[in-house]
Amino acid sequence: MKNFINNIPKAELHLHIEGTFEPELMFEIAKRNQIEIPFSSIEEIKAAYEFDCLQDFLDIYYQGANVLIKEKDFYDLTYSYLEKCAVQNVRHTEIMFDPQTHTDRGISFETVILGISNAMKDAKENLNVSSLLIMSYLRHLSEAAAFKTLEASLPFKHLITAVGLDSSEKGNPPSKFKNVFKASIQEGYIPLAHAGEEGNADYVWEAIDILGIKRIDHGNNSLQDPKLVEAIVSRDLALTVCPLSNTALQVVDDLKNHPLKEMMELGLKVTVNSDDPAYFGGQINKNFSAIQNALTLSKEEIYQLCKNSFEYSLLDKDSKEKHLTELTSFYNTNR
Ligand code: HPA
Ligand code: ZN
């Protein structure tokens, strides 16, 4: 089963580039930028990664991002993640980035996006991993601030496919960003959002009805409301589920109680993702192995999850078909 999980072609649809920042690289970049970090060793950093809730994690995650200054820093961060994709048979990935985490520290939008997108271009060529970008608005900040970010993104519109909504969910409902999502859609960005991770089912309703999102990041708390589940199924919206993130942030107490299988049985289109792999204890294949083991998922269920990852990606029809053909042929020879 382990080999099957490692080798099966897959796409990752929920990944924050700032959350891929491994302690080793953080030290290296901090050193070359001559920035002090409040840890003296890699072990010390790892020991700090114990979280009670989303906010606990976010405080450390934003602190880690402080050492990213130059275009090369963003390039190295992104390329290092894409190398991990290649060895895990991730054929395609949809990368979220948080411009405000950087622009609010005086780093230009251009520095961030050129570093990230040049790494994406090189990885396509050198590693055969395709990727696209989701610009995420920080929901603990104002809608006006999100509008400024939208504005800053426009010269780089050709490099961005979608917009997302992340950071502290409770108290920051999707409706707060109604106007900026409307404007983002008018600019041609596809709307996506985190919803129902810590927020309740009403937040998911708002995300689908008010923001008009095309895919739900996390979505766990949708299960609180059978009518919502029905709506998500009938509107054919996928959920980007992140098992190890859910246990790390205590959204789920134990992987054995994770709702992933129940979601699948309800007809929800589920995908498996790593969210912030450097912080939550594992890359995508570790997420697959852990949830497979906890819920005794069959090869057929793993195949279905990977199939969903391509079908509910933002790729064009031809690319989806190419990946699905490869996936099905893998499954038929390894089932
Ligand atoms: N939830 C909300 N915001 C985030 C997350 C998450 O899991 N990861 C990075 N930003
Ligand atoms: Zn996330």
CSV table of N, CA, C and O and ligand atoms in Angstrom, one decimal, residues 14-16 96 166 194 197 217-218 242 245 275-276 280, ligand 2:
chain,number,residue,atom,x,y,z
A,14,HIS,N,-4.4,22.0,-2.1
A,14,HIS,CA,-4.5,22.9,-0.9
A,14,HIS,C,-3.1,22.9,-0.3
A,14,HIS,O,-2.7,22.0,0.4
A,15,LEU,N,-2.4,24.0,-0.6
A,15,LEU,CA,-1.0,24.1,-0.2
A,15,LEU,C,-0.6,25.6,-0.1
A,15,LEU,O,-0.8,26.3,-1.0
A,16,HIS,N,-0.2,26.0,1.1
A,16,HIS,CA,0.3,27.3,1.3
A,16,HIS,C,1.8,27.3,1.1
A,16,HIS,O,2.5,26.6,1.9
A,96,MET,N,-1.1,28.2,-3.0
A,96,MET,CA,-1.6,29.5,-2.4
A,96,MET,C,-0.4,30.3,-1.9
A,96,MET,O,0.5,29.7,-1.4
A,166,ASP,N,-7.8,33.0,3.5
A,166,ASP,CA,-7.2,32.1,4.6
A,166,ASP,C,-7.0,33.0,5.8
A,166,ASP,O,-7.4,34.1,5.9
A,194,HIS,N,-11.1,29.1,2.2
A,194,HIS,CA,-11.2,28.3,3.3
A,194,HIS,C,-12.5,28.5,4.0
A,194,HIS,O,-12.9,29.6,4.2
A,197,GLU,N,-13.4,25.2,8.6
A,197,GLU,CA,-12.2,24.5,9.2
A,197,GLU,C,-12.5,24.7,10.7
A,197,GLU,O,-12.6,23.7,11.5
A,217,ASP,N,-12.0,24.9,0.6
A,217,ASP,CA,-10.8,24.5,1.4
A,217,ASP,C,-11.2,24.1,2.8
A,217,ASP,O,-11.8,24.8,3.5
A,218,HIS,N,-10.8,22.8,3.1
A,218,HIS,CA,-11.2,22.1,4.3
A,218,HIS,C,-12.7,21.7,4.2
A,218,HIS,O,-13.0,20.6,3.7
A,242,CYS,N,-7.4,18.1,4.5
A,242,CYS,CA,-6.0,18.1,4.9
A,242,CYS,C,-5.9,17.4,6.3
A,242,CYS,O,-5.9,18.0,7.3
A,245,SER,N,-3.1,18.3,9.0
A,245,SER,CA,-3.4,19.7,9.4
A,245,SER,C,-4.6,19.6,10.4
A,245,SER,O,-4.5,20.3,11.5
A,275,ASP,N,-1.6,21.1,3.1
A,275,ASP,CA,-1.9,22.4,3.7
A,275,ASP,C,-0.6,23.2,4.0
A,275,ASP,O,-0.2,24.0,3.2
A,276,ASP,N,0.0,22.9,5.2
A,276,ASP,CA,1.3,23.5,5.5
A,276,ASP,C,2.3,22.4,6.0
A,276,ASP,O,2.5,22.2,7.2
A,280,PHE,N,3.0,20.7,9.9
A,280,PHE,CA,2.0,19.7,10.3
A,280,PHE,C,2.5,18.3,10.3
A,280,PHE,O,1.7,17.4,10.4
B,2,ZN,ZN,-5.0,26.0,4.3
